[in-house]
Short mmCIF file of C-alpha atoms in Angstrom, two decimals:
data_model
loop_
_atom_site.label_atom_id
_atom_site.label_comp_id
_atom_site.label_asym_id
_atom_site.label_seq_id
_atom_site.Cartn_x
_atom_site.Cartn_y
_atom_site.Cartn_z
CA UNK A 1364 111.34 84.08 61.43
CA UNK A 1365 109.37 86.08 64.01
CA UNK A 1366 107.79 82.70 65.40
CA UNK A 1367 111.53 81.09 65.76
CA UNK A 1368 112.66 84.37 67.28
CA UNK A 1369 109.64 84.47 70.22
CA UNK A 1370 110.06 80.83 70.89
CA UNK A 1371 114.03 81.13 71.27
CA UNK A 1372 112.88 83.39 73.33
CA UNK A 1373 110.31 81.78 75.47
CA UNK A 1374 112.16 78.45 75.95
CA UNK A 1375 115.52 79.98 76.77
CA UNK A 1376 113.98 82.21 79.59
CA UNK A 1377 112.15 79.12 80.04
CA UNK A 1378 114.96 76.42 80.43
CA UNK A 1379 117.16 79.39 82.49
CA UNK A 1380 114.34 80.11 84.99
CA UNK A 1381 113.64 75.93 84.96
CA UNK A 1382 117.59 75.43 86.55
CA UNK A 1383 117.23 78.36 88.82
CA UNK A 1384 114.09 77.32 90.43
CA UNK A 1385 114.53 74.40 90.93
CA UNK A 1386 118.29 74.48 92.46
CA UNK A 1387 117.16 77.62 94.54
CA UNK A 1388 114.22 75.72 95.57
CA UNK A 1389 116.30 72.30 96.65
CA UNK A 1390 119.26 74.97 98.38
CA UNK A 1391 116.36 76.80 100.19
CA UNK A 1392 114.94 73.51 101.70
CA UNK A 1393 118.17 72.65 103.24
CA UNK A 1394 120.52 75.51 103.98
CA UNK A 1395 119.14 77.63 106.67
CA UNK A 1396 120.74 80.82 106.19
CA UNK A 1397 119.39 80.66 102.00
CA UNK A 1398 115.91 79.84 103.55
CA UNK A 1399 115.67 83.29 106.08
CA UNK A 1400 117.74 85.22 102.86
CA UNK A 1401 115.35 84.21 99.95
CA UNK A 1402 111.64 83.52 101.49
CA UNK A 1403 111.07 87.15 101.92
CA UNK A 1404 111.81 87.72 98.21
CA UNK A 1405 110.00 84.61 97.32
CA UNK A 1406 106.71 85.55 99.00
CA UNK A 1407 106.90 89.10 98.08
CA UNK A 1408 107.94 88.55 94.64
CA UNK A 1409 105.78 85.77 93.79
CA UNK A 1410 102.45 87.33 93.70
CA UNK A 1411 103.57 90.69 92.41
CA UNK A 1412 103.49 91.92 88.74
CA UNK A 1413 107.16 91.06 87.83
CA UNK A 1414 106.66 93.66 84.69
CA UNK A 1415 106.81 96.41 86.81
CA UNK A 1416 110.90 96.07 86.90
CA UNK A 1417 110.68 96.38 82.37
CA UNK A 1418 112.43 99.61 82.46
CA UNK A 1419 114.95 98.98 84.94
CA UNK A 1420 115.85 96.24 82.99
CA UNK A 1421 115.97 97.92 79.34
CA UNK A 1422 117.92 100.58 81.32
CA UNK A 1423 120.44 97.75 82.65
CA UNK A 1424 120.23 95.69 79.31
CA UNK A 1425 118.77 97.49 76.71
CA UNK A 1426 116.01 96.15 74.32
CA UNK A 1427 117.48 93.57 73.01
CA UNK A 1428 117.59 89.69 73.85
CA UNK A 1429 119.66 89.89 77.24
CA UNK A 1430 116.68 92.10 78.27
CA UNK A 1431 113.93 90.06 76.91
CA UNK A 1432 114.97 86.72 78.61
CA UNK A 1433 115.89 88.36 81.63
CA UNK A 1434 112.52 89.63 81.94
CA UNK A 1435 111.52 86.02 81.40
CA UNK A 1436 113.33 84.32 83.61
CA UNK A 1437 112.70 86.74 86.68
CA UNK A 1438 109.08 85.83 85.86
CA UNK A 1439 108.92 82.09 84.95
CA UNK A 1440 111.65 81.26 88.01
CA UNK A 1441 109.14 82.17 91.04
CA UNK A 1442 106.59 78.61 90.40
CA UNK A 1443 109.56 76.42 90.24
CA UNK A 1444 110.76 77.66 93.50
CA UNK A 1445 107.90 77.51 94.90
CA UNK A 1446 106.70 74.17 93.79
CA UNK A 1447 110.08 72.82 94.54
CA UNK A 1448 110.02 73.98 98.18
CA UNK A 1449 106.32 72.88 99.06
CA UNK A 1450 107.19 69.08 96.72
CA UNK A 1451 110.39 68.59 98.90
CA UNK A 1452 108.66 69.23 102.67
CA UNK A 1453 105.80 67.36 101.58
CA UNK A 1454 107.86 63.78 101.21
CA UNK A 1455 106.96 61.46 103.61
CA UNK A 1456 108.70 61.10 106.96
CA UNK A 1457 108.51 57.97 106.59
CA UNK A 1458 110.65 57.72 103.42
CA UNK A 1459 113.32 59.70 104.89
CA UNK A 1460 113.21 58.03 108.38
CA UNK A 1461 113.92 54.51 106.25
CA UNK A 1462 116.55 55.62 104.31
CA UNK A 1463 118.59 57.45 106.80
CA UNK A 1464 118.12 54.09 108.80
CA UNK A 1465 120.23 52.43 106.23
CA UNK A 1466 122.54 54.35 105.49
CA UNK A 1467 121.79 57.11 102.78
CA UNK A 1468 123.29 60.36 103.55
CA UNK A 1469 122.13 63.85 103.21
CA UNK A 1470 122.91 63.85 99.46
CA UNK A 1471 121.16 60.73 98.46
CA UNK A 1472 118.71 61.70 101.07
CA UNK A 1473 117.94 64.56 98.51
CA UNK A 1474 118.45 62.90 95.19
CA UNK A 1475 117.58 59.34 95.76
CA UNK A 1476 114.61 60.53 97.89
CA UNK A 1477 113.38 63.78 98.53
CA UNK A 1478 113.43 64.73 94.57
CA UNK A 1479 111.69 62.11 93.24
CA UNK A 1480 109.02 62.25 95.28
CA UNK A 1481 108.55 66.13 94.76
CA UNK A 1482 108.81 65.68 91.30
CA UNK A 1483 104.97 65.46 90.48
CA UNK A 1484 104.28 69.41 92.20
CA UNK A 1485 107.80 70.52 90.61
CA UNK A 1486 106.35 69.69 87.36
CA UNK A 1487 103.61 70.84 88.33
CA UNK A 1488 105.30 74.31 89.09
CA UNK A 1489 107.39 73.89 85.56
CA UNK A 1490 103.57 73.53 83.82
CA UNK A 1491 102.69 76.98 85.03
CA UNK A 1492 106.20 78.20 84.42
CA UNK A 1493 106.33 77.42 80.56
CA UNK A 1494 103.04 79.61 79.71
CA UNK A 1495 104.00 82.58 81.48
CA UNK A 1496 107.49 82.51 79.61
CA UNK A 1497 105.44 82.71 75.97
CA UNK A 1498 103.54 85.39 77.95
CA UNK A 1499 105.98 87.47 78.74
CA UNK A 1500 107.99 86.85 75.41
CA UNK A 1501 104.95 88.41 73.43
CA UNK A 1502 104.81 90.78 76.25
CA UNK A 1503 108.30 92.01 75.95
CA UNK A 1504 108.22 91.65 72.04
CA UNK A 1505 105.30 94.11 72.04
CA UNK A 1506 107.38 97.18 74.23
CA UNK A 1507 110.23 96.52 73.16
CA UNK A 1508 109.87 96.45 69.21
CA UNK A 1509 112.20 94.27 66.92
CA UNK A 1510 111.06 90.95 65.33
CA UNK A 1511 109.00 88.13 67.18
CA UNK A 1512 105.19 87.56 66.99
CA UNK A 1513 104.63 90.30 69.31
CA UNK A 1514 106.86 92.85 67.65
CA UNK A 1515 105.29 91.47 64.32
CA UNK A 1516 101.36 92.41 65.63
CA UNK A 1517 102.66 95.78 66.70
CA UNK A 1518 104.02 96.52 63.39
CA UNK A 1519 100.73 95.25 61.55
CA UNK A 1520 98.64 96.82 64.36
CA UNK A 1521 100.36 100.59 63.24
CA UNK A 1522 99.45 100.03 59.80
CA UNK A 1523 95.99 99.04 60.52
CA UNK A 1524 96.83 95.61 59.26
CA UNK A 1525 93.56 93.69 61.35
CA UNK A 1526 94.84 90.36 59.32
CA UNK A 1527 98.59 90.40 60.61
CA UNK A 1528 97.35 91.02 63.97
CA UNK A 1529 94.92 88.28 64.00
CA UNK A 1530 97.53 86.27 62.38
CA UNK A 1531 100.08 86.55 65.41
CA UNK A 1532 97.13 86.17 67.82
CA UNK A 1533 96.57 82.43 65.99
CA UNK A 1534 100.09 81.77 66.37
CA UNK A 1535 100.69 82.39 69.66
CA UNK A 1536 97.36 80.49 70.88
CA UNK A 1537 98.95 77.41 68.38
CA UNK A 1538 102.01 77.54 70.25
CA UNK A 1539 100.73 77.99 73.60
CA UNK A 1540 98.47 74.75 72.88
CA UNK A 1541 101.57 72.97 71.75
CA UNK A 1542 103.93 73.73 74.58
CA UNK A 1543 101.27 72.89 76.97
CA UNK A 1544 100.50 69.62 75.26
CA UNK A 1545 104.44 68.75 75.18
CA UNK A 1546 105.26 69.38 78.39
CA UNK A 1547 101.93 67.24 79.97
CA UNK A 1548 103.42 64.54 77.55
CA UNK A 1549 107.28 65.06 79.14
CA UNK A 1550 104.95 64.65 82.41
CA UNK A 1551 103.25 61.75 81.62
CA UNK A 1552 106.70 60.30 80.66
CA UNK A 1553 108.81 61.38 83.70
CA UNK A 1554 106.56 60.21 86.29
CA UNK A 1555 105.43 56.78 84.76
CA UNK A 1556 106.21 55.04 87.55
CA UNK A 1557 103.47 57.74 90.08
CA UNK A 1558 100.14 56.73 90.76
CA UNK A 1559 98.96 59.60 88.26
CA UNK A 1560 100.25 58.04 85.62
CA UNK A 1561 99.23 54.50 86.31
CA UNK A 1562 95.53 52.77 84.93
CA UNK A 1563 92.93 53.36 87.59
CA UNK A 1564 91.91 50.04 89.51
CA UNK A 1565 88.84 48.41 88.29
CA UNK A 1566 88.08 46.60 91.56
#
């Protein structure tokens, strides 16, 4: 139960902070006024311990899921925008030069282009991402109480219980392995057709 619990936990924040990246990162790349609004926050945020807003938000949310995820999410969002932004202005000129030439508009200038060839660094940016929302699952779990593996370890920790503890430490570095392992697998599979994932030349 307390494993199911930390990774509803983890992937929800997860998938949430996934969609808001991203989307924030695309709108920031091509609406100005987002761009002058959201970099400051971005490069303020980003390399700041996003832990220090936990008891703002039990005092908004209280100590239950809202509050856990949300704590996720505000985390696990900032590499997705990031990667996003830096994937999408590194595309080739070129590329975009060819297709406006025939035809594409701005919209399949982004989708048909732009986001395809950023995909390798936003996955990149999703890869770091998915660890820090287990992180801060346990994390949260831990000061906030109630069941998950890091509630769990506080529990057996107060009772002295060195197995229990040990026990949820084994867990978590099982799942971490796992998730990591999935998602270079969902990598491997969504950029098949990039030179990373293609045989390496034996000429």
């Amino acid at each position: 139960i307390n494993l199911g619990v930390t990774l509803y936990r983890a992937l929800a924040g997860f998938a949430i902070a996934a969609v808001i990246g991203v989307l924030l990162g695309m709108a920031m790349t091509r609406i100005p006024l987002l761009r002058w609004f959201f970099d400051p926050i971005v490069s303020v945020g980003f390399p700041m311990p996003k832990v220090a807003f936990l008891p703002v938000i039990i005092l908004w949310l209280g100590v239950y899921d809202a509050s856990k995820i949300t704590m996720i999410v505000v985390d696990a969002a900032f590499p997705g925008i990031t990667a996003t932004i830096v994937g999408i202005r590194g595309v080739d000129p070129y590329l975009l030069w060819s297709a406006r030439n025939m035809g594409a508009s701005d919209r399949e200038l982004l989708w048909q282009i732009s986001v395809p060839a950023a995909l390798p660094q936003i996955m990149t940016g999703l890869q770091v991402a998915l660890p820090i929302a287990l992180i801060l699952a346990v994390f949260t779990e831990m000061a906030m109480g109630g069941y998950g593996l890091g509630g769990a370890m506080m529990v057996a920790s107060r009772f002295a219980d060195s197995r229990g503890v040990f026990a949820g430490i084994l867990e978590i570095a099982v799942v971490g392995y796992v998730l990591v392992k999935g998602m270079a697998v969902l990598r491997r599979r969504l950029l098949i057709w990039h030179q990373e994932a293609m045989a390496p030349s034996t000429v």
